[in-house]
Coordinates of C-alpha atoms in Angstrom, one line a residue:
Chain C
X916 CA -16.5 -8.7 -11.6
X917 CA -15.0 -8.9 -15.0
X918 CA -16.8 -11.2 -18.0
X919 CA -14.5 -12.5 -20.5
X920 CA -16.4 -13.6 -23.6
X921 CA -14.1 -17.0 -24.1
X922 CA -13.8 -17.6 -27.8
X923 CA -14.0 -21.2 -27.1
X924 CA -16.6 -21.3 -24.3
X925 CA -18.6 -18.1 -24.4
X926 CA -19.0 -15.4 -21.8
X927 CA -17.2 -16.7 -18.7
X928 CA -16.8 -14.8 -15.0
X929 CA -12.9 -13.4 -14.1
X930 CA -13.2 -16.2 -11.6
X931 CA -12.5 -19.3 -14.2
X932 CA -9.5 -17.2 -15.6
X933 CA -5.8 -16.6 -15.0
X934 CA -4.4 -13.0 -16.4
X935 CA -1.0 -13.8 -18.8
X936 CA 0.2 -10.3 -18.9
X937 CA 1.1 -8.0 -22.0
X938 CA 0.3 -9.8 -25.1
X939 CA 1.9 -7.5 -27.6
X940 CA 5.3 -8.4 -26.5
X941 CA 7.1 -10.8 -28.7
X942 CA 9.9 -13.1 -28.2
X943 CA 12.9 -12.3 -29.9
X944 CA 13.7 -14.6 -33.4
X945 CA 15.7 -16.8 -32.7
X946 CA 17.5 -17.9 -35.7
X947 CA 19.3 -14.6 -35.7
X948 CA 21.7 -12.2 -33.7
X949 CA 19.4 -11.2 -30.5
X950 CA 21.2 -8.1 -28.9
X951 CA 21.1 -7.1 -24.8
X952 CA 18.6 -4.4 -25.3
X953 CA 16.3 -7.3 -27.6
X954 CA 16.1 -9.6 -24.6
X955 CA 15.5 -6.8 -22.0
X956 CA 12.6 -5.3 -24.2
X957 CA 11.0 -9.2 -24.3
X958 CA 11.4 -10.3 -20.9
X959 CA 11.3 -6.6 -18.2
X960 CA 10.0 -3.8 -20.3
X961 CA 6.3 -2.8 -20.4
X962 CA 4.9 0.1 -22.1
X963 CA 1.6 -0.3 -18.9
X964 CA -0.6 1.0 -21.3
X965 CA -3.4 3.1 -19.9
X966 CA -6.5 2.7 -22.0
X967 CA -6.3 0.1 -24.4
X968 CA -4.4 -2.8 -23.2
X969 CA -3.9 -6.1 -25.6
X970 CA -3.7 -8.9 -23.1
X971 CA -3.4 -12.8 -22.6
X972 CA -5.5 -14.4 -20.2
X973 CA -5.7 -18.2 -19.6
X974 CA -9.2 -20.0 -19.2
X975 CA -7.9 -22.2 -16.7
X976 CA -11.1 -23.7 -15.0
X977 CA -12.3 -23.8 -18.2
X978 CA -11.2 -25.1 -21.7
X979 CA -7.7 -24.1 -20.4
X980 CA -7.1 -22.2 -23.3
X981 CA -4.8 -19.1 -24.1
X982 CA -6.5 -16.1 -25.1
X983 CA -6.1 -12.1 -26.1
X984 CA -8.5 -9.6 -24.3
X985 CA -8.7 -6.5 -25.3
X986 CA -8.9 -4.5 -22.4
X987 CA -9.6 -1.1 -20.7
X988 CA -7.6 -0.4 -17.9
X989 CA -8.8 2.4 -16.8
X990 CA -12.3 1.6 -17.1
X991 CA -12.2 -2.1 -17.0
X992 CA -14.3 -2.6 -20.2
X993 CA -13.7 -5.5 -22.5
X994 CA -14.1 -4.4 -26.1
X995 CA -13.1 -7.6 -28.3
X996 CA -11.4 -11.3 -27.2
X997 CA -9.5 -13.5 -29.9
X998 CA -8.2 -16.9 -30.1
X999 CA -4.4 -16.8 -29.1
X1000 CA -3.1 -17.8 -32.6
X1001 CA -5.2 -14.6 -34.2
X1002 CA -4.1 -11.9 -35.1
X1003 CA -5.3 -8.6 -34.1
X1004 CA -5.6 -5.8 -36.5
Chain Z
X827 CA 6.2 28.4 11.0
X828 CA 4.6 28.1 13.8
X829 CA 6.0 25.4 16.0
X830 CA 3.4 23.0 17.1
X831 CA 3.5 23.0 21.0
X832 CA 1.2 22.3 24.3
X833 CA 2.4 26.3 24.6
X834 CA 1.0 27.1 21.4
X835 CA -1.7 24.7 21.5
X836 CA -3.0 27.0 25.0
X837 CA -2.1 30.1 23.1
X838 CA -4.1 29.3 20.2
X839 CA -7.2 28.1 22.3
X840 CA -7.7 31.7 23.3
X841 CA -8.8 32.7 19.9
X842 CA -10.7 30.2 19.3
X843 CA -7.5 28.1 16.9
X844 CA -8.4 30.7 14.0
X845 CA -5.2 32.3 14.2
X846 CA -2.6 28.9 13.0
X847 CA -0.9 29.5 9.9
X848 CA -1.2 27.3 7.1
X849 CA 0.3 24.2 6.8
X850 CA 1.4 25.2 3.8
X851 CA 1.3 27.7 0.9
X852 CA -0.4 27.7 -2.2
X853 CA 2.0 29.3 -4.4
X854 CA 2.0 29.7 -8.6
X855 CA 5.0 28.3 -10.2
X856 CA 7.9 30.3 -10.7
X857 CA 9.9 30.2 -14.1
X858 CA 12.7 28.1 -13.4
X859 CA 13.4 25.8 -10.7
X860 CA 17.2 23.9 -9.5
X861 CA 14.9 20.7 -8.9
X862 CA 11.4 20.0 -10.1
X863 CA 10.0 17.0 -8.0
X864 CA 7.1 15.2 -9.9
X865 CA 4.7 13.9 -7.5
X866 CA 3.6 15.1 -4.4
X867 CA 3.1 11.9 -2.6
X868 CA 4.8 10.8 0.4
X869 CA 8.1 10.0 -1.5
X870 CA 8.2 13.3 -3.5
X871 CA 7.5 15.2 -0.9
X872 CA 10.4 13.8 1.3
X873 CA 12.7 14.2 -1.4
X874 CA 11.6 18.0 -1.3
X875 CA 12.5 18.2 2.7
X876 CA 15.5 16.6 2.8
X877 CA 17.2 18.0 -0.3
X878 CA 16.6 21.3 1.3
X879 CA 17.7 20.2 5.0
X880 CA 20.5 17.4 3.7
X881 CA 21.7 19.2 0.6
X882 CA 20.8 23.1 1.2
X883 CA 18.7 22.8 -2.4
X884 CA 15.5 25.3 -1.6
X885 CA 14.6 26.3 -5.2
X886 CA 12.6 23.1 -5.6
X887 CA 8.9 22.6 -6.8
X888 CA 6.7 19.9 -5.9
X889 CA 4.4 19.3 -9.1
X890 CA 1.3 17.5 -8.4
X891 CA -1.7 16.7 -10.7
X892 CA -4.3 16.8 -7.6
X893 CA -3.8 17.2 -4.5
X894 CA -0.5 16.3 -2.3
X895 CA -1.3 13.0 -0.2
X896 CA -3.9 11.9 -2.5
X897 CA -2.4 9.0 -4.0
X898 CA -1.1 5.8 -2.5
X899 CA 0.2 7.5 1.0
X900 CA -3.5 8.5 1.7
X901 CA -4.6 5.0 1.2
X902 CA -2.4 2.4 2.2
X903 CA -2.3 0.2 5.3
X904 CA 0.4 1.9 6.9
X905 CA 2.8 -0.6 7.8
X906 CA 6.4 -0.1 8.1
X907 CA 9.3 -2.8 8.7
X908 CA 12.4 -4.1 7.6
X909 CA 12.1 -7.8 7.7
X910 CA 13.7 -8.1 4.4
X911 CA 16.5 -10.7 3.6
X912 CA 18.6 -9.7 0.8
X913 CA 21.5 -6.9 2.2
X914 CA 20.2 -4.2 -0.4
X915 CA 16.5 -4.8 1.2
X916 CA 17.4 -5.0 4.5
X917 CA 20.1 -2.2 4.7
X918 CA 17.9 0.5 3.3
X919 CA 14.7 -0.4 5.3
X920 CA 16.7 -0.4 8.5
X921 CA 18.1 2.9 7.7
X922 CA 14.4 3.9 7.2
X923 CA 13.4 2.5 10.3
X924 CA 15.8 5.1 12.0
X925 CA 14.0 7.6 10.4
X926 CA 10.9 6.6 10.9
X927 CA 11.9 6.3 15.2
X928 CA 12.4 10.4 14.6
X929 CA 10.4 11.0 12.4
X930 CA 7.6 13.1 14.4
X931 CA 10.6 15.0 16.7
X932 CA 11.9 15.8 13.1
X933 CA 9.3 17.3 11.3
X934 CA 6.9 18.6 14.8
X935 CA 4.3 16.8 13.2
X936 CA 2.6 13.5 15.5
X937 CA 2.8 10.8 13.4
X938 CA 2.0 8.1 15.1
X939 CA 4.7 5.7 14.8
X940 CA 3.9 2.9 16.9
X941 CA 6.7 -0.2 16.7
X942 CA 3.9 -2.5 17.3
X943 CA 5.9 -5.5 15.9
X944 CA 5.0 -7.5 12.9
X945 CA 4.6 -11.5 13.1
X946 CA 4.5 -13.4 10.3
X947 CA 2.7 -16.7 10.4
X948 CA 4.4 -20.0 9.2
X949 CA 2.4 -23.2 8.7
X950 CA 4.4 -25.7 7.9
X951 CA 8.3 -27.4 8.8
X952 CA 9.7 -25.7 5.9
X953 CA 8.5 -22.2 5.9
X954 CA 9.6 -22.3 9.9
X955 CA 13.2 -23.2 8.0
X956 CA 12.6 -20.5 5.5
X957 CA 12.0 -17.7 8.2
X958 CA 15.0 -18.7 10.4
X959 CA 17.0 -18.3 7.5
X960 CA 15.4 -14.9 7.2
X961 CA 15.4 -14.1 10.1
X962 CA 19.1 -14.6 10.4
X963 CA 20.2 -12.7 7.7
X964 CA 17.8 -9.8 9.6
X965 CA 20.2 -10.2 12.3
X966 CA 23.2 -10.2 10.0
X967 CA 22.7 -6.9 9.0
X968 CA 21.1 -5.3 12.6
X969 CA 17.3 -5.9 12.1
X970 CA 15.7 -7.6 15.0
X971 CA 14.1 -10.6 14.2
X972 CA 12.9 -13.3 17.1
X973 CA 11.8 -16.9 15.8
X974 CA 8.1 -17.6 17.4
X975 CA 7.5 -21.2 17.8
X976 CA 3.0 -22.1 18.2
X977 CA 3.3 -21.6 21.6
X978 CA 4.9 -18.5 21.5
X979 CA 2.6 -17.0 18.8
X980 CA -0.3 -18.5 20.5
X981 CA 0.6 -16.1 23.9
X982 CA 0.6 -12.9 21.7
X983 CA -2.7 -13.7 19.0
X984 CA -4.7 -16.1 20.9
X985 CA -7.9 -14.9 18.6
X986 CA -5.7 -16.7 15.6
X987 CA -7.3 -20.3 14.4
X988 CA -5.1 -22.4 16.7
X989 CA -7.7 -25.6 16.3
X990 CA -6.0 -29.1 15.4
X991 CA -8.1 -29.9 12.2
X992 CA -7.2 -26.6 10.1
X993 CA -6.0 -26.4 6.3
X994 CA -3.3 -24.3 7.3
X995 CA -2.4 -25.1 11.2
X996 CA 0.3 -22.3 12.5
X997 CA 3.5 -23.7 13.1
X998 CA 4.8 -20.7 14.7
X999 CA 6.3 -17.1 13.0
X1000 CA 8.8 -14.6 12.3
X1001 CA 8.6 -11.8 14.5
X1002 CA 10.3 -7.8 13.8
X1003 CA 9.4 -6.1 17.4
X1004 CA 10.7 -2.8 16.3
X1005 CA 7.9 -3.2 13.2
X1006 CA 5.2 -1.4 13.1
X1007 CA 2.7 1.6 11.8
X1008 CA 2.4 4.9 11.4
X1009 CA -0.6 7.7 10.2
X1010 CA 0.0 7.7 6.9
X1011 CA -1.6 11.2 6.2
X1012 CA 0.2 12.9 8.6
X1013 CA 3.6 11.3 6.8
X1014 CA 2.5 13.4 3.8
X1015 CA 1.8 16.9 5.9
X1016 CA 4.3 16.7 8.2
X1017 CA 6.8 16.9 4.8
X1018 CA 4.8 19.0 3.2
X1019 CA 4.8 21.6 6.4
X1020 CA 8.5 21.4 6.7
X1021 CA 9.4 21.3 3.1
X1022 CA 7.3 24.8 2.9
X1023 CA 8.5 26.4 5.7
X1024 CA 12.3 25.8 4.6
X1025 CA 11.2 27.5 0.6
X1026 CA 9.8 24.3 -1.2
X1027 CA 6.8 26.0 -3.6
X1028 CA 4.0 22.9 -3.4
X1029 CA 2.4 23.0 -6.7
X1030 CA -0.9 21.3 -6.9
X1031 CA -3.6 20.8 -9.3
X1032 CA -0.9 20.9 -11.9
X1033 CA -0.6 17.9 -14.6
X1034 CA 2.5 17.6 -16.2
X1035 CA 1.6 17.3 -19.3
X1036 CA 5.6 16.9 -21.5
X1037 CA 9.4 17.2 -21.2
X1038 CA 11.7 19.9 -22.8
X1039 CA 14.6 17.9 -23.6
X1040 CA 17.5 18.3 -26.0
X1041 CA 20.9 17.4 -26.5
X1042 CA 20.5 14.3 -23.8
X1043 CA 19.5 16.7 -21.2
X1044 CA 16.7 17.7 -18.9
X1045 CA 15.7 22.1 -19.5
X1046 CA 12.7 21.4 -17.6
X1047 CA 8.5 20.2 -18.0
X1048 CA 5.7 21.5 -19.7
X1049 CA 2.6 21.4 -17.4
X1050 CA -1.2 22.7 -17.0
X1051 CA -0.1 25.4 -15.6
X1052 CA 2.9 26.5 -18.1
X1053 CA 6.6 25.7 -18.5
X1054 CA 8.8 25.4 -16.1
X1055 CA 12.6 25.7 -16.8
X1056 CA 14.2 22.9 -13.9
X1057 CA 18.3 22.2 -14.4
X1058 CA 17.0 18.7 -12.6
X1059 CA 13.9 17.2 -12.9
X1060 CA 13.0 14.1 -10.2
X1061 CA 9.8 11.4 -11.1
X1062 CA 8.1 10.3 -8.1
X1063 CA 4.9 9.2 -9.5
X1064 CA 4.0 5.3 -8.5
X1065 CA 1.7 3.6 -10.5
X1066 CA 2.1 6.4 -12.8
X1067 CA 5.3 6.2 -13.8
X1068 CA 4.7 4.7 -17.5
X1069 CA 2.7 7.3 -18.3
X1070 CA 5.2 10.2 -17.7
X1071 CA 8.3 7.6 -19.3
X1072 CA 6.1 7.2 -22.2
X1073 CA 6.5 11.1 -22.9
X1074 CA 10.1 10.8 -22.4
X1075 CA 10.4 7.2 -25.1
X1076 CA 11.3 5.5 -22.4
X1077 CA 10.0 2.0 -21.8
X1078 CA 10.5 0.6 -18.1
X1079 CA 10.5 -2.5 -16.1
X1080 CA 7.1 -1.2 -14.3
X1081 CA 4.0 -2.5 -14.9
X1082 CA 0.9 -1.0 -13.1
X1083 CA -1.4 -2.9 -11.1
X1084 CA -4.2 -2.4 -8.3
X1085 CA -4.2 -3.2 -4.9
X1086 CA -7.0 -3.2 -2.9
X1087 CA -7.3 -2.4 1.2
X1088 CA -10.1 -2.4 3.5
X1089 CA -11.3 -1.7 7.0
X1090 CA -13.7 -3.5 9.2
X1091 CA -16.0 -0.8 11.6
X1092 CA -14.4 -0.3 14.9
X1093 CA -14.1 -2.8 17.7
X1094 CA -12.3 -2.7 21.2
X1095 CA -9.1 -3.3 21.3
X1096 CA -8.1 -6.9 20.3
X1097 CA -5.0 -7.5 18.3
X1098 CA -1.7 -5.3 19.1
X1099 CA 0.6 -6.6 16.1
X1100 CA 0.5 -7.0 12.6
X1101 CA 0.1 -10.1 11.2
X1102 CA 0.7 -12.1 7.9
X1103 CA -1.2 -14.9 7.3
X1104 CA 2.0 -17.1 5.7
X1105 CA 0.0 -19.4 3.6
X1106 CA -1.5 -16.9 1.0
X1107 CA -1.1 -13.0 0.8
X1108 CA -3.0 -11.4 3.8
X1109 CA -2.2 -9.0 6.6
X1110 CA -4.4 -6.9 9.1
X1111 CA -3.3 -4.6 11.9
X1112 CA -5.7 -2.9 14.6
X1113 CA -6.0 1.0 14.0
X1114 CA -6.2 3.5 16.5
X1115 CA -10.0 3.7 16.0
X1116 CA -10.6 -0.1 16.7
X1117 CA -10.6 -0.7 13.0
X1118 CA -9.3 -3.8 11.5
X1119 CA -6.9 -2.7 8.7
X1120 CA -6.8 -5.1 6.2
X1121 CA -5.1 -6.3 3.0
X1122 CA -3.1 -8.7 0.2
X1123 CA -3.3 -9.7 -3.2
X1124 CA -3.3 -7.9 -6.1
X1125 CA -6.4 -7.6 -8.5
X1126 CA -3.9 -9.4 -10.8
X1127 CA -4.2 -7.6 -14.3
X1128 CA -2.8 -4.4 -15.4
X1129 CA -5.1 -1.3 -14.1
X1130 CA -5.1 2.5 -13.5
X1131 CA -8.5 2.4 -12.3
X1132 CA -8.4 2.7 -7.9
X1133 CA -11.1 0.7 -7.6
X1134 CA -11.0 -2.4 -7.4
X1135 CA -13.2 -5.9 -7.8
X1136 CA -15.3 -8.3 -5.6
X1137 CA -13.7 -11.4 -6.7
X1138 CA -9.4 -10.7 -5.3
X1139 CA -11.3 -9.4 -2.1
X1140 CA -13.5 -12.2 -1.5
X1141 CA -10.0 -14.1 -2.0
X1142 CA -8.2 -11.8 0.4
X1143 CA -10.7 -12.2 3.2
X1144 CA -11.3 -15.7 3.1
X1145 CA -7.8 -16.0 3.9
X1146 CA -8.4 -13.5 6.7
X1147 CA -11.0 -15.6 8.0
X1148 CA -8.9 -18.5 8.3
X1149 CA -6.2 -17.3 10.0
X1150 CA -9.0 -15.1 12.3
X1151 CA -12.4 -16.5 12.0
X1152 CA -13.4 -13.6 14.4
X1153 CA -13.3 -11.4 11.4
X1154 CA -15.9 -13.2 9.7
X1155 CA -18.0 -11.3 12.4
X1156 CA -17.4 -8.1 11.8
X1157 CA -18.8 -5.2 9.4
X1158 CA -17.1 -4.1 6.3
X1159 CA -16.6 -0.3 6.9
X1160 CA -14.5 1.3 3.7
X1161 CA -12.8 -0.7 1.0
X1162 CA -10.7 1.5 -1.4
X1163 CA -7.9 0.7 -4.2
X1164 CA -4.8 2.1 -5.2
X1165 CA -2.4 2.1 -8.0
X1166 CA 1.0 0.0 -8.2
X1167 CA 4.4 0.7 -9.9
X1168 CA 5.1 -3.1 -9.9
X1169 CA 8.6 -3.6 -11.4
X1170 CA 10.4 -6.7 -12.4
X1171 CA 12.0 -7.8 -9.8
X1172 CA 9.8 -6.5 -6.8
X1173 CA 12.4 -4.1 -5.8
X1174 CA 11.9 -0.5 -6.7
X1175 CA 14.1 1.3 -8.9
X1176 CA 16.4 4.8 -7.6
X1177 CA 18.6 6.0 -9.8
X1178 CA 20.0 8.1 -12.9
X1179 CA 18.3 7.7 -16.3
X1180 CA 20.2 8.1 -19.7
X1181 CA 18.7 11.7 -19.9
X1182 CA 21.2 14.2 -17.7
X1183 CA 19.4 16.0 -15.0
X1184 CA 16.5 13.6 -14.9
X1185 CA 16.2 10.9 -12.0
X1186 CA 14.1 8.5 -11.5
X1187 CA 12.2 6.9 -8.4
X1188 CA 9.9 3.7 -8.8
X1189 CA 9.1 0.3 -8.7
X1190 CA 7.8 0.1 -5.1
X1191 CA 5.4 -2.4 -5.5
X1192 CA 3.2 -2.6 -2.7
X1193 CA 5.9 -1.7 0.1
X1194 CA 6.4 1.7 -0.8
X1195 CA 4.2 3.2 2.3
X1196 CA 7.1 2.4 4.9
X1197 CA 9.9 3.4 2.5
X1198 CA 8.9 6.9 2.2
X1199 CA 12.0 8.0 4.8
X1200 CA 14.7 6.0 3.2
X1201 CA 13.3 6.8 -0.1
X1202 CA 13.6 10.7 0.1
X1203 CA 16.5 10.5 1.5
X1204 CA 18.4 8.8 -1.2
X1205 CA 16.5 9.7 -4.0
X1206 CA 17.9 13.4 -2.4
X1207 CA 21.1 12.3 -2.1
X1208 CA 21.4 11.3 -5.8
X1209 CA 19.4 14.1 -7.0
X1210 CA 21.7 16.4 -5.1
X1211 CA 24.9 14.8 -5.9
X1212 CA 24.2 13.2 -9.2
X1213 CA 25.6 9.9 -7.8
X1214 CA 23.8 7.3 -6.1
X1215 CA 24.2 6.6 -2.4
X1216 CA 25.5 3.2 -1.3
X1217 CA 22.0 2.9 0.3
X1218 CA 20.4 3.0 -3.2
X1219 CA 23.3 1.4 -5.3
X1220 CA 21.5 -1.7 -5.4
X1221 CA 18.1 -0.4 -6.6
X1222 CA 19.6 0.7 -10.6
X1223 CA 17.7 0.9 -13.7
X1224 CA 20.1 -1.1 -15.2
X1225 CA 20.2 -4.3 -13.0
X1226 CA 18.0 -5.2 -15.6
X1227 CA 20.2 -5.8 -17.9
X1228 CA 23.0 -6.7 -16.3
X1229 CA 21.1 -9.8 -14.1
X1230 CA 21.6 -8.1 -10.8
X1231 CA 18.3 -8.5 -9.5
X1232 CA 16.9 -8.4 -6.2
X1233 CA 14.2 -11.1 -6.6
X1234 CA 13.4 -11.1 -2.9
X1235 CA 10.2 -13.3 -2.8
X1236 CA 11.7 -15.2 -5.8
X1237 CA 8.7 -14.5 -8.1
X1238 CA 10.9 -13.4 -11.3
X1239 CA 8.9 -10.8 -13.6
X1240 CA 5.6 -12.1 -12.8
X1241 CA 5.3 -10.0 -9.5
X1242 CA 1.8 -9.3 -9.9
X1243 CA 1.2 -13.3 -10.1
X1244 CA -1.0 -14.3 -6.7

């Protein structure tokens, strides 16, 4: 079982949360020129990380909030969560 | 090599079976190779066998970081179908299937392929709709398919939850008769034996640690065990497929996940089939030892580890118990976890890469167990020829890109989503 430390709620059980996927990726800007290879980058290709894996998970039976986990995943340990509009040095 | 026979079986028996060859060899890596095959898992190491029996190419290494077998063919739930409904699904599955009918005449290896048939449940009007349409586009292209109505299904799995007041009553099923399973192990050593015996060196307990690449082209890999020069170079490596791409800058459609499988201890006979449980992600067969074979959903969030959690198998097997509440009776045995090249589309990926001389084989998701056939085939084919086969056209890197996906259970990039 996974514990997420909810910044919102405190430390929660995997249970109460949704996984978002790679949280590193951003969405091309829009009020410019976005090429093929922009748009492919955004919405298919992953870099899978092993080891330390920025994430967003959603505390969905909970304060239904967006979050970012930073994440193990090869050992599953949970070294620091922020609020979604963070940022993460 | 030594055929395996009943004559040699007798022979054998006289010295007590001391005297069998090896399976296979343990040999050190030459310097230079025509084809370097990364991965010696079921799908590498079918690529090895049939580009030396399709294409004549012996000077091929298998690399692999443990041991051959030891990744997701040594620890899946060994089902094998084609019940797929897009053309580029169904058409290379089907061709597997053939393969998979010959497979143990083919390599003199047993491996207990048994076309058991694989049902899966509908519970509700519209998912009965949503399988005739399937199953008619099964038919389209030559897979067998046979619409089950409650009756029907009722006959073949009378120990399913066939009460009036259930959640999730069955409505009836889809049914593949020619489906069914195989011993997934001996998949991996009957190629392995073959792929030997024809000049194949098997590398193991090498890592591949980079690529010597210039000019746009493959020259061959650096590993634990030194550098091999390889005019091709062929990745079969699953769920770790970013890993290797990351040495090479590439970034793919693949993200890696877990899947975990499990198996009850070992009952009398009781269910001949394999059946999905159509209102969530579950399926179980009955293995040759009486054990229930059982599996479904992801753990859901991006992992290397093979082991999974307590929570996505509590999930699975409630479902489980639903659709069989016998199982609720029964003894966990061995639950194990495995690692998933889940791509963006839920169809794997075989094809050419920008580099020249370096091809690449992934995406399989949590299918890639029945595949393995089809898979070294064409992956041998394209390696061989440096073109794909019209088998694998569909399966491109570049579908991506263009839009041509094969989004078969329609879950767009989220494929890990449960």
């Amino acid at each position: 079982m996974l514990y997420i430390n909810c910044p919102h709620c405190g430390m929660r059980s995997q249970n109460e949360f949704s996984y978002g996927g790679d949280a590193s990726v951003k969405r091309p800007e829009l009020n410019k020129e976005v090429s093929d290879q922009e748009w492919d980058n955004f919405v298919y290709n992953r870099k899978s990380l092993r080891g330390k894996h920025l994430e967003l998970w959603q505390h969905i039976s909970g304060c239904r909030q967006w979050i970012k986990v930073e994440r193990d995943t090869a050992t599953h340990e949970i070294f620091r969560t922020f609020k979604a509009d963070e940022e993460v040095a | 090599m030594q055929k395996y026979s009943i004559f040699n079986l007798v022979k054998n028996a006289f010295s007590n079976h001391e005297n069998w060859d090896l399976a296979w060899k343990d040999p050190t890596p030459k310097e230079e190779y025509d084809v370097v095959i990364i991965g010696g898992g079921g799908h590498g190491l079918a690529t090895a066998y049939y580009l030396a029996k399709e294409h004549n190419i012996t000077k091929v290494a298998i690399i692999e970081k443990g041991w051959i077998g030891g990744g997701n063919v040594g620890r899946n739930t060994t089902i094998i179908r084609s019940n797929y409904m897009h053309d580029e699904n169904g058409l290379f599955s089907e061709f597997g299937m053939d393969l998979w009918r010959k497979m143990s005449q083919d390599l003199n290896y047993n491996v207990m392929f048994s076309p058991r048939g694989i049902i899966n449940l509908a519970h509700s009007d519209a998912q009965m709709n949503a399988y005739a349409r399937r199953g008619n586009s099964m038919r389209l292209n030559g897979i067998d398919a046979v619409l089950l109505n409650r009756e029907q299904v009722k006959e073949i799995i009378p120990m399913a939850d066939f009460s009036e007041n259930v959640r999730f009553p069955i409505f009836g099923g889809l049914m593949q008769p020619s489906a069914g399973t195989a011993r997934h192990d001996a998949v991996a050593w009957g190629y392995a034996r073959q792929a030997d015996s024809m000049g194949v060196d098997i590398i193991q307990n090498c890592e591949v640690i980079g690529f010597d690449v210039s000019a746009g082209k493959i020259n061959g890999i650096r590993t634990s065990r030194g550098n091999i020069k390889a005019k091709k170079v062929g990745l079969c490596v699953a769920g770790s497929t970013n890993i290797l791409a990351e040495k090479l800058n590439m970034t793919l459609p693949i993200e890696t996940h877990l899947l975990q499988a499990c198996v009850s201890e070992p009952v009398k006979p009781v269910l001949d089939n394999v059946v999905t449980f159509g209102a969530g992600h579950f399926y179980v067969s009955q293995s040759d030892k009486g054990e229930m074979v059982m599996g479904g959903d992801l753990d859901g969030y991006n992992s290397y580890a093979q082991r999974g959690n307590l929570p996505t198998l509590q999930h699975v097997l409630t479902e489980g118990i639903a659709m069989m509440p016998f199982l609720s009776k029964l003894k966990m045995l061995r639950t194990w976890g495995g690692i998933m090249d889940m791509s963006m589309d839920g169809s794997p990926i075989i094809d050419k890469t920008h580099i020249e001389g370096l091809y690449l084989n992934c995406g399989w998701c949590y299918g890639g167990f029945k595949a393995t056939p089809a898979s070294g085939w064409t992956f041998a084919h394209t390696i061989a020829q440096d073109r794909v086969h019209e088998l694998n056209a569909g399966y491109s890197l570049n579908r991506f890109s263009t839009g041509h996906l094969i989004d078969e259970k329609g879950l767009g990039t989220k494929t890990w989503i449960s």
